[in-house]
CSV table of N, CA and C in Angstrom, one decimal:
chain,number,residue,atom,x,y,z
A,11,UNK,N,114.1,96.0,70.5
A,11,UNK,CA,113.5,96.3,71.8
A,11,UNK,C,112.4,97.3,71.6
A,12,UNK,N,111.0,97.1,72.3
A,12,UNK,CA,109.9,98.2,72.0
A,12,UNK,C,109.8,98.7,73.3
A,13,UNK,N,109.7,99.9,73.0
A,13,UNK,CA,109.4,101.0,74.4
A,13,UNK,C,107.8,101.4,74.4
A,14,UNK,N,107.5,100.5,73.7
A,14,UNK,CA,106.1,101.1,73.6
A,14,UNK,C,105.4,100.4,75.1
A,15,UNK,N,104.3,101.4,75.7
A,15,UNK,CA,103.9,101.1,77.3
A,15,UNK,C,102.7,99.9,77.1
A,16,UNK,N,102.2,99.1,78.2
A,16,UNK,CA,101.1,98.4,77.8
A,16,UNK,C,100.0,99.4,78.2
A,17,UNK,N,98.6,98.6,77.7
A,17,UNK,CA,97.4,99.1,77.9
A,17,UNK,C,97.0,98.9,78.7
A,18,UNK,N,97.0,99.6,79.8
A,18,UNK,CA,96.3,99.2,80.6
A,18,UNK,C,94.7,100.1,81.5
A,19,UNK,N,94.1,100.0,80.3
A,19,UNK,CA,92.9,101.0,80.5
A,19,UNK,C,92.0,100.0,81.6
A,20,UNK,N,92.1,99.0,82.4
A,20,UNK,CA,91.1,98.2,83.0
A,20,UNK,C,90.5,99.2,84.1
A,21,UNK,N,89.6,98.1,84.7
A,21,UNK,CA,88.7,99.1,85.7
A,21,UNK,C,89.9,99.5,87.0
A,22,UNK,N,89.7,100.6,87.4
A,22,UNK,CA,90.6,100.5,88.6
A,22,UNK,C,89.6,100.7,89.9
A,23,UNK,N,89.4,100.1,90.7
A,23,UNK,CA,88.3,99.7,92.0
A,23,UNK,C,89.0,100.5,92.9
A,24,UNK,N,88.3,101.8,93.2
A,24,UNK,CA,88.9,102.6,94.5
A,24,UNK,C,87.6,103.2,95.1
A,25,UNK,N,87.5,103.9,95.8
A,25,UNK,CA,86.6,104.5,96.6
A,25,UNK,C,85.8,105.5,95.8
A,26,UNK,N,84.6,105.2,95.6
A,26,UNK,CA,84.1,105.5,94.8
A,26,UNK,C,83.6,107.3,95.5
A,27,UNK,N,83.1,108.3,93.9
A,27,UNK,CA,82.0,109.5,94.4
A,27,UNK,C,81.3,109.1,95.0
A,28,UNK,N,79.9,108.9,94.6
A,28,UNK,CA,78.7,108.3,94.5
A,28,UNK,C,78.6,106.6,94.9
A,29,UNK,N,77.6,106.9,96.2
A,29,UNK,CA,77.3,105.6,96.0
A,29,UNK,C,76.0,105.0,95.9
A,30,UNK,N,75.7,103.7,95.9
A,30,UNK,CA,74.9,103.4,95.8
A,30,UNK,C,74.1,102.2,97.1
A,31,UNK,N,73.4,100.8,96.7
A,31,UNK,CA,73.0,99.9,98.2
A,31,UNK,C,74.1,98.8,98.1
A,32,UNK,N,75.0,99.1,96.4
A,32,UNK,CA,76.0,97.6,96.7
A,32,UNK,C,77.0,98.6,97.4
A,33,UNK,N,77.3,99.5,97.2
A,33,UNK,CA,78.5,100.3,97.5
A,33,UNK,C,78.5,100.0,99.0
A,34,UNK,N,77.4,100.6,99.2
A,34,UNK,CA,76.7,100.9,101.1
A,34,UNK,C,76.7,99.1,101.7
A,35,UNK,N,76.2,98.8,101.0
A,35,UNK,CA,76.8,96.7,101.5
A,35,UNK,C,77.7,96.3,101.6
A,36,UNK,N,78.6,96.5,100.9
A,36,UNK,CA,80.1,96.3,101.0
A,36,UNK,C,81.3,97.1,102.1
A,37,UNK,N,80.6,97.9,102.0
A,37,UNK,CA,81.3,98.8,103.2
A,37,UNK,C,81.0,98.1,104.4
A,38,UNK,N,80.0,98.1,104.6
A,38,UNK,CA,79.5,97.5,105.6
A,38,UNK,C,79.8,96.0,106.2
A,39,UNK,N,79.8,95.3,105.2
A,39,UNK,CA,80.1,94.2,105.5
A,39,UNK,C,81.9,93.9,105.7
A,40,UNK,N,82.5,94.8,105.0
A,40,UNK,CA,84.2,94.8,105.1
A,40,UNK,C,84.5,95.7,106.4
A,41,UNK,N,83.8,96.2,107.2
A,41,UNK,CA,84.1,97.1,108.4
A,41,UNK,C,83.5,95.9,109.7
A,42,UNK,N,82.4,95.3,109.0
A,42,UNK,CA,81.7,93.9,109.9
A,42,UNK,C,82.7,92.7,109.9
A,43,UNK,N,83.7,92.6,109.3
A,43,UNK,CA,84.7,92.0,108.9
A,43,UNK,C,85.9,92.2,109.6
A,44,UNK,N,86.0,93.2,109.3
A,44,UNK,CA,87.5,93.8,109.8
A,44,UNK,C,87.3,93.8,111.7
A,45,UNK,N,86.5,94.5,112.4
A,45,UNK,CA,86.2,94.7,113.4
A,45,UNK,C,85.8,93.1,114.2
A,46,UNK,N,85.5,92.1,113.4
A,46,UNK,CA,85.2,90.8,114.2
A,46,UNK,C,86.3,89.8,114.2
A,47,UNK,N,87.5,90.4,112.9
A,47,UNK,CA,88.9,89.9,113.2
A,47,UNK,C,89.7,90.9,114.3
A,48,UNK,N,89.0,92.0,114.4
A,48,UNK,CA,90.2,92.3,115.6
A,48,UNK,C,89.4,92.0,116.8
A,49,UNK,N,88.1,91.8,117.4
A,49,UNK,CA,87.7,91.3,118.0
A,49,UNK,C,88.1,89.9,118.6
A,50,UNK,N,88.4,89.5,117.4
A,50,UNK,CA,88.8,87.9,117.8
A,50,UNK,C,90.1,87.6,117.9
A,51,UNK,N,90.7,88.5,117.6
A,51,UNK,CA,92.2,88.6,117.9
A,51,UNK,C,92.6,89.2,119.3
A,52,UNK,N,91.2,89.7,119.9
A,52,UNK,CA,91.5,90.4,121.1
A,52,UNK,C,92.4,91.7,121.0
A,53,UNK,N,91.8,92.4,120.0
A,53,UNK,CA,92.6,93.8,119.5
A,53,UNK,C,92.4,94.8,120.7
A,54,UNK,N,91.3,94.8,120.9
A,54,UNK,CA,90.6,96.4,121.6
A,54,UNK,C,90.4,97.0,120.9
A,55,UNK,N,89.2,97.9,121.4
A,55,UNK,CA,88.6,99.0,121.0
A,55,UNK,C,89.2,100.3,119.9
A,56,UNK,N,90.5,100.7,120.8
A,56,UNK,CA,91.9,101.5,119.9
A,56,UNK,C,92.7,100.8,118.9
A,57,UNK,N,92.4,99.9,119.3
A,57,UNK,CA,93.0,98.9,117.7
A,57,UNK,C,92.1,98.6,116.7
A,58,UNK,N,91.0,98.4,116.5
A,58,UNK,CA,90.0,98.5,116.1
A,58,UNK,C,89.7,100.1,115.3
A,59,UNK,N,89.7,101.0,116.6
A,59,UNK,CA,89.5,102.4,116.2
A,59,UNK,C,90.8,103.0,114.7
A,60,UNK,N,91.8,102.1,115.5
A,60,UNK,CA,93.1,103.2,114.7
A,60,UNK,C,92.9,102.4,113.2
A,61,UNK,N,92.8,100.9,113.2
A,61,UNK,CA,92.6,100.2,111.9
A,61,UNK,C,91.4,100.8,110.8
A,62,UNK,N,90.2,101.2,111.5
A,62,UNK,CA,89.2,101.8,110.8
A,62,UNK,C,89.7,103.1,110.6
A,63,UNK,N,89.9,103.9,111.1
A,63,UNK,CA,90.0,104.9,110.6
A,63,UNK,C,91.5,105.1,109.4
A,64,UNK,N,92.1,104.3,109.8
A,64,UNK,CA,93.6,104.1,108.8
A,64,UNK,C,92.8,103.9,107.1
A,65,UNK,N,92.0,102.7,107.5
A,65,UNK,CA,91.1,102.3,106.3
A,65,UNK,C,90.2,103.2,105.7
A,66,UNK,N,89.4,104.2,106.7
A,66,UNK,CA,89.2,105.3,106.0
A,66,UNK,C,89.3,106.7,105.4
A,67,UNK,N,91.1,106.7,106.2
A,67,UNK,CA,91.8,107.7,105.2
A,67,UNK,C,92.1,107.3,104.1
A,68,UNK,N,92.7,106.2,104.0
A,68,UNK,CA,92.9,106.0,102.9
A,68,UNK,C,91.8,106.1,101.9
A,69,UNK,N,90.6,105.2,102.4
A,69,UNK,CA,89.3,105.1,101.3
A,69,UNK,C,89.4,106.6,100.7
A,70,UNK,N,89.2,107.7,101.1
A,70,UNK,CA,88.9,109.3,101.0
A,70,UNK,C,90.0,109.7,100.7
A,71,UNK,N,91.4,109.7,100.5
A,71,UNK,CA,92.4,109.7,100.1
A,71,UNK,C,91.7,109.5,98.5
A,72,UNK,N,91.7,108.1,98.0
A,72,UNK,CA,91.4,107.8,96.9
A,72,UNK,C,90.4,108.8,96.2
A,73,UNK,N,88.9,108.8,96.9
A,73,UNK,CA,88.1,109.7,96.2
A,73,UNK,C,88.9,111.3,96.0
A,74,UNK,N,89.3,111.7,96.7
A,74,UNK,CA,89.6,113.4,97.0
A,74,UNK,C,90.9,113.6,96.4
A,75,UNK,N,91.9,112.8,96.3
A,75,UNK,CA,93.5,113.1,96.2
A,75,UNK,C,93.2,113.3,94.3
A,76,UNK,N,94.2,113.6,93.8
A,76,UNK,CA,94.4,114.1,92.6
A,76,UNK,C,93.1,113.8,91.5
A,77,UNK,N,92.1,114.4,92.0
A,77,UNK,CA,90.2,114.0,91.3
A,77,UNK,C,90.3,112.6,91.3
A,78,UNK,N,90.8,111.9,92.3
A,78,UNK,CA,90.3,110.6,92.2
A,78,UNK,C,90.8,109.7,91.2
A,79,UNK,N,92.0,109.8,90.3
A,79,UNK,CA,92.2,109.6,89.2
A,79,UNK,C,93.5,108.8,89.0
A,80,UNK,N,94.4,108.5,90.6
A,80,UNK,CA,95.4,108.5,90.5
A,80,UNK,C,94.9,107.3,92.2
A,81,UNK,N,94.3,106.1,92.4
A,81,UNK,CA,93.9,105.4,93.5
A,81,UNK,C,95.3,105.0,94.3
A,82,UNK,N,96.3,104.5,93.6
A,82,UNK,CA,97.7,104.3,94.4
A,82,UNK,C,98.4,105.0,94.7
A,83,UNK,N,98.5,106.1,94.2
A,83,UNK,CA,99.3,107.1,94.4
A,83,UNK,C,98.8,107.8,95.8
A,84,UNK,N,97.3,107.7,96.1
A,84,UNK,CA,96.5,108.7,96.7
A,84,UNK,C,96.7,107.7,98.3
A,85,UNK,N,96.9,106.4,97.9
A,85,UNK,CA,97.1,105.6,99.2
A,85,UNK,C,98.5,105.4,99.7
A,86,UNK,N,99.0,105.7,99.1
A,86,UNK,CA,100.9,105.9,99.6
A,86,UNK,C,101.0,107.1,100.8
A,87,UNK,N,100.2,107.7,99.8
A,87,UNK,CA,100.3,109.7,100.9
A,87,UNK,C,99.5,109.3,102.0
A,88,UNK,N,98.3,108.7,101.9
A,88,UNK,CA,97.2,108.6,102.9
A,88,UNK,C,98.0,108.1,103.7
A,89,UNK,N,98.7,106.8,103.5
A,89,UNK,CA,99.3,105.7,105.0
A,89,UNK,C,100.5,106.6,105.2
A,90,UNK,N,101.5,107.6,104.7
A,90,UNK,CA,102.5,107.9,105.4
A,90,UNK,C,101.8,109.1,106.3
A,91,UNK,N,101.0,109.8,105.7
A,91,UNK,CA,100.6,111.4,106.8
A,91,UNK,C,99.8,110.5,107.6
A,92,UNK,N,99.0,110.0,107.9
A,92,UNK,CA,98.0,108.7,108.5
A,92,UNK,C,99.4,107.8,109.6
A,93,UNK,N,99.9,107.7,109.3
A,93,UNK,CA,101.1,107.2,110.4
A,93,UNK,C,101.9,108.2,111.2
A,94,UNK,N,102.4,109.1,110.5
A,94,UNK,CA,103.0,110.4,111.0
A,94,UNK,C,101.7,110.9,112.2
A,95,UNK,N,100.9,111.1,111.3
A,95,UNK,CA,100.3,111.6,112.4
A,95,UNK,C,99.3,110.9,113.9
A,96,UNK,N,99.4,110.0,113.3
A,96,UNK,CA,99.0,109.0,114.8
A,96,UNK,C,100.3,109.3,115.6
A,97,UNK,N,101.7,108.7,115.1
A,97,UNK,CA,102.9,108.6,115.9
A,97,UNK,C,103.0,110.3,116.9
A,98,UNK,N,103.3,111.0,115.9
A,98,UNK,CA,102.9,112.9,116.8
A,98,UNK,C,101.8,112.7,118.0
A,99,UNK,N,100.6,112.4,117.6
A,99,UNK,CA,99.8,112.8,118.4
A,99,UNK,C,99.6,111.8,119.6
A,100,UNK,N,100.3,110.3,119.2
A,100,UNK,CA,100.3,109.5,120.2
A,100,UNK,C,101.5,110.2,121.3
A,101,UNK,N,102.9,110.5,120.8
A,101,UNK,CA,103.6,111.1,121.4
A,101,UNK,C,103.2,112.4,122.5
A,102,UNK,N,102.7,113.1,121.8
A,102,UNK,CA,101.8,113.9,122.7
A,102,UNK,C,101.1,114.1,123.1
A,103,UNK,N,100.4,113.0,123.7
A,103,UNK,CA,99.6,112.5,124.9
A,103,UNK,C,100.4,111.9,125.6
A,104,UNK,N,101.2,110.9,125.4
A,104,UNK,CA,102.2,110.3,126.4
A,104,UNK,C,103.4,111.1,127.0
A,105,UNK,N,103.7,112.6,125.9
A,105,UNK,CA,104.5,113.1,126.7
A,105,UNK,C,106.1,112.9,126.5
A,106,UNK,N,105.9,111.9,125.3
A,106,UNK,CA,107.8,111.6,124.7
A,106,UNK,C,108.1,111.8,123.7
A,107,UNK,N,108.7,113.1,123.8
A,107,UNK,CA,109.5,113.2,122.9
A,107,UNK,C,110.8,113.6,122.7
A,108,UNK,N,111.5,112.5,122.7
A,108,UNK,CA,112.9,112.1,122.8
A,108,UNK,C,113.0,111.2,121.6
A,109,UNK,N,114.2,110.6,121.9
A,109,UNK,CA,114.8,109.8,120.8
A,109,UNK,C,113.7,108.4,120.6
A,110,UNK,N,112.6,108.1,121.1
A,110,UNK,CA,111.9,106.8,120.7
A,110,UNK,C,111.2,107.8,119.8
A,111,UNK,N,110.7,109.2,119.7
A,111,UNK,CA,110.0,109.6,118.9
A,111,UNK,C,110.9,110.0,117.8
A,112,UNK,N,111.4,110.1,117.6
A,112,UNK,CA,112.9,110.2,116.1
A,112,UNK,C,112.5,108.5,115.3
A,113,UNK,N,112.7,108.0,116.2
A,113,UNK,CA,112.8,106.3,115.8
A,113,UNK,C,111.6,105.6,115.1
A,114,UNK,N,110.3,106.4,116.0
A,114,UNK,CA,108.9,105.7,115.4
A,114,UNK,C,108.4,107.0,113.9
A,115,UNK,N,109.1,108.3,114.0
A,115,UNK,CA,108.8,108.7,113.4
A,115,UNK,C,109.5,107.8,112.1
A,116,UNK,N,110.9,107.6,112.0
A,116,UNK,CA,111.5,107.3,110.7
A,116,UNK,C,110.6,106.0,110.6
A,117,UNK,N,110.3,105.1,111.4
A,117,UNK,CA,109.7,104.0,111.2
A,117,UNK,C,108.3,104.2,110.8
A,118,UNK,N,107.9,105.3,110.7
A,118,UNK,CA,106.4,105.4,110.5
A,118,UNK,C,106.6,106.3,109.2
A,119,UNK,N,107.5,106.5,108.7
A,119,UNK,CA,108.3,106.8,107.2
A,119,UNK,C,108.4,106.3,106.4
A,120,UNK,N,109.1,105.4,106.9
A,120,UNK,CA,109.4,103.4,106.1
A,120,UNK,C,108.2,102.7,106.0
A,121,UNK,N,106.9,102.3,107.2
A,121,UNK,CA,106.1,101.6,106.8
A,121,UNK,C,104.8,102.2,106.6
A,122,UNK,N,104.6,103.3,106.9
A,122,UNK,CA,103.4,103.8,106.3
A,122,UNK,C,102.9,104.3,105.0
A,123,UNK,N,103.8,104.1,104.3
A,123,UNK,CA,103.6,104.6,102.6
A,123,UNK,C,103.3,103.0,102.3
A,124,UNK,N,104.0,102.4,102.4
A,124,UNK,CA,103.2,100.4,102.2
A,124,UNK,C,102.4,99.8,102.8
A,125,UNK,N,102.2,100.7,104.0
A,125,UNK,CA,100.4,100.0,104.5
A,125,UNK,C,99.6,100.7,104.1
A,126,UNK,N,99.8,101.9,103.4
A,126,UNK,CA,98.8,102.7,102.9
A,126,UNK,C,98.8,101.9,101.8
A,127,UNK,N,99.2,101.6,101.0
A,127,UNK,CA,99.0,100.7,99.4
A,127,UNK,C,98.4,99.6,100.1
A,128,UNK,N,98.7,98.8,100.5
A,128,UNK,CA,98.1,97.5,101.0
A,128,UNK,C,96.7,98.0,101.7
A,129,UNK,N,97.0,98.8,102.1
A,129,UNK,CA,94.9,99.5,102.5
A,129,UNK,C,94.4,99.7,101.7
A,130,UNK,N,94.9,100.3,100.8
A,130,UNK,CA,94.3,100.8,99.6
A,130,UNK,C,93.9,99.2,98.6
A,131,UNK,N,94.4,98.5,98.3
A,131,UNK,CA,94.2,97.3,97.8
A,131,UNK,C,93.4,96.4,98.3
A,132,UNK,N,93.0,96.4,100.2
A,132,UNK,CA,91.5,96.2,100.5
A,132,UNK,C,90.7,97.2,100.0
A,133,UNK,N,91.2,98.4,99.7
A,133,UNK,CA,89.6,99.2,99.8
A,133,UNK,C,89.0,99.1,98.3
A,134,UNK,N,90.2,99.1,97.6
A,134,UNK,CA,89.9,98.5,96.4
A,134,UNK,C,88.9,97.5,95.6
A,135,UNK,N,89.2,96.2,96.6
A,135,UNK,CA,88.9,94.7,96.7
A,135,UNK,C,87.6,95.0,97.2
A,136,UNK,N,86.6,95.8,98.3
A,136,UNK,CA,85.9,95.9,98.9
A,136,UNK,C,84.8,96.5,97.6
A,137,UNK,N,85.7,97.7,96.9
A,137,UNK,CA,84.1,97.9,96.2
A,137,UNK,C,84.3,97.4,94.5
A,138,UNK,N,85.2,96.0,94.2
A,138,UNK,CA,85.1,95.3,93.7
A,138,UNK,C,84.0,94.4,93.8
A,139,UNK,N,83.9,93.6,94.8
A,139,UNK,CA,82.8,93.2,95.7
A,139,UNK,C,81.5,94.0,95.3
A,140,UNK,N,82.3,94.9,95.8
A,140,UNK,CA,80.4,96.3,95.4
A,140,UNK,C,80.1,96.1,93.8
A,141,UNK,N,81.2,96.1,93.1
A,141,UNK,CA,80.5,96.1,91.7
A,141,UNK,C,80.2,94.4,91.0
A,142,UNK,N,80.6,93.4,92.1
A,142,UNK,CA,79.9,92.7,91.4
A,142,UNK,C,78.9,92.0,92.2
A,143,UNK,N,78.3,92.8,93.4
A,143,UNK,CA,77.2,92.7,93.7
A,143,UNK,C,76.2,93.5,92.8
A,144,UNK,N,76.6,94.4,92.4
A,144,UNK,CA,75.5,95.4,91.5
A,144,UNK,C,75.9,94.7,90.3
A,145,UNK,N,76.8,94.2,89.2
A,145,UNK,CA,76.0,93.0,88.6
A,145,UNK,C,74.8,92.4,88.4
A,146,UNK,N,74.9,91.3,90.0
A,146,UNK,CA,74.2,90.5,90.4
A,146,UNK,C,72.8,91.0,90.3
A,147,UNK,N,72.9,92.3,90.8
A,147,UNK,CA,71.6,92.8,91.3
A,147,UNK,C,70.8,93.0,89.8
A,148,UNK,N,71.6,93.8,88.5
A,148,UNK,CA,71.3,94.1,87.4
A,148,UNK,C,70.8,92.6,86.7
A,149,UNK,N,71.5,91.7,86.8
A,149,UNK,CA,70.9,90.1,86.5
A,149,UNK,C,69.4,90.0,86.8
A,150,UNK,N,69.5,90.0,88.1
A,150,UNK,CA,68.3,89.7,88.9
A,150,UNK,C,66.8,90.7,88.4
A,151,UNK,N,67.3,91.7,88.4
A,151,UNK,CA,65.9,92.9,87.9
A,151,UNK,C,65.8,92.6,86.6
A,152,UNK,N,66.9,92.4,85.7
A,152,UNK,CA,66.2,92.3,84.2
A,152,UNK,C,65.6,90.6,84.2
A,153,UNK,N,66.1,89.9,85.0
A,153,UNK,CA,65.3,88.5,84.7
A,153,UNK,C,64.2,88.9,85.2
A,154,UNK,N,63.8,89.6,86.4
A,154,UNK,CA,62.6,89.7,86.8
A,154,UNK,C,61.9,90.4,86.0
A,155,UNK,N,62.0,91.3,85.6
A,155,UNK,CA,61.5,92.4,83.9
A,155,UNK,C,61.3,91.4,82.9
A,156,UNK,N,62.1,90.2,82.5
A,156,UNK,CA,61.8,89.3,81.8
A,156,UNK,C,60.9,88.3,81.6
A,157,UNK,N,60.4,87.9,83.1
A,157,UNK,CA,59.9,87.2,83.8
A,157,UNK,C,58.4,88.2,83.8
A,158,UNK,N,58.2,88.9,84.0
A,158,UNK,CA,56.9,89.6,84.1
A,158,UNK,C,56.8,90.1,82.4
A,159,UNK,N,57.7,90.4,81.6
A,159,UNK,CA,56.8,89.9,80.3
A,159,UNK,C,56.7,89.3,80.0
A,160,UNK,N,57.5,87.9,80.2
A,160,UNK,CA,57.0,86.4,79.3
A,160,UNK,C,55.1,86.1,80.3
A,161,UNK,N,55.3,86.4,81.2
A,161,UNK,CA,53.8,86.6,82.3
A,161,UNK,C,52.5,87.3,81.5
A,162,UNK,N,53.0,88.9,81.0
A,162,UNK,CA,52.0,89.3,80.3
A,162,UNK,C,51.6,89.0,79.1
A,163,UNK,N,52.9,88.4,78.7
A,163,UNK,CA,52.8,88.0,76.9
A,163,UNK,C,51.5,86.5,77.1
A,164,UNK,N,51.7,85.7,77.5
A,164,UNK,CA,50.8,84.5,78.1
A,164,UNK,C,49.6,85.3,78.4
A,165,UNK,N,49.0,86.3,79.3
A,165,UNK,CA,47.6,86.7,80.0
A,165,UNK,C,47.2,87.3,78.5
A,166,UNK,N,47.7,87.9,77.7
A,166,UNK,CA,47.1,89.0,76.7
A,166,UNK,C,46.5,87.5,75.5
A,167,UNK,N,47.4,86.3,75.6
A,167,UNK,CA,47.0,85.5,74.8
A,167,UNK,C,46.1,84.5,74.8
């Protein structure tokens, strides 16, 4: 039996430092996305609100939490404090706190450390997208770089 670990050095796709126009595309288009399924689902405005912002704790979770170095781990913590604290502050604006707030708290215990992973796995997926739009983009400029020297090589001859 080997105890030896696998390798798993691959890319890990989280929310990036720095960005760039695919970075900024992608966002964009995954928030243009997200907001036209809850539109269409007849979410509202606050459902819409609390989904985006859930998405972008987490996203900043990723960058900021342990230098950025640790993307799963950083979205567990994001979706449980990210649930706790919607459930608190929903509670106190409404004014209850009694035993349904014991109940949503533990329940916002139990599911918010696994919708934070599962957010995190779109946010992930999103600047996956971003990097293989910047690819694309890298294709494109060096054919065009290519393309304007096979142009000059022809004029000089």
């Amino acid at each position: 039996m080997s105890t030896e670990q696998p390798d798993l050095d691959g890319d890990l796709f989280s929310f990036p430092r720095r960005f760039d126009l695919a970075s900024l595309l992608a966002i964009s288009t995954g928030y243009s996305l997200l907001f036209a399924a809850v539109h269409l689902l007849d979410g509202g405005v606050y459902v819409g609100f609390a989904i985006g912002g859930f998405l972008a704790t987490v996203a900043i979770a990723q960058a900021v939490l342990m230098g950025g170095k640790k993307p799963r781990e950083a979205s567990v913590i994001a979706g449980g404090v990210y649930s706790l604290t919607v459930i608190v502050v929903g509670a106190a604006f409404a004014g209850e706190f009694g035993m349904e707030l014991m109940c949503a708290i533990v329940g916002g215990l139990f599911w918010g450390p696994p919708a934070g992973y599962l957010a995190g796995t779109l946010v992930g997926g999103v600047f996956l997208v971003a990097d293989a739009l910047r690819r694309m983009f890298r294709v494109i400029q060096s054919w065009r770089r290519g393309a304007e020297t096979d142009a000059n090589d022809v004029m000089q001859e």
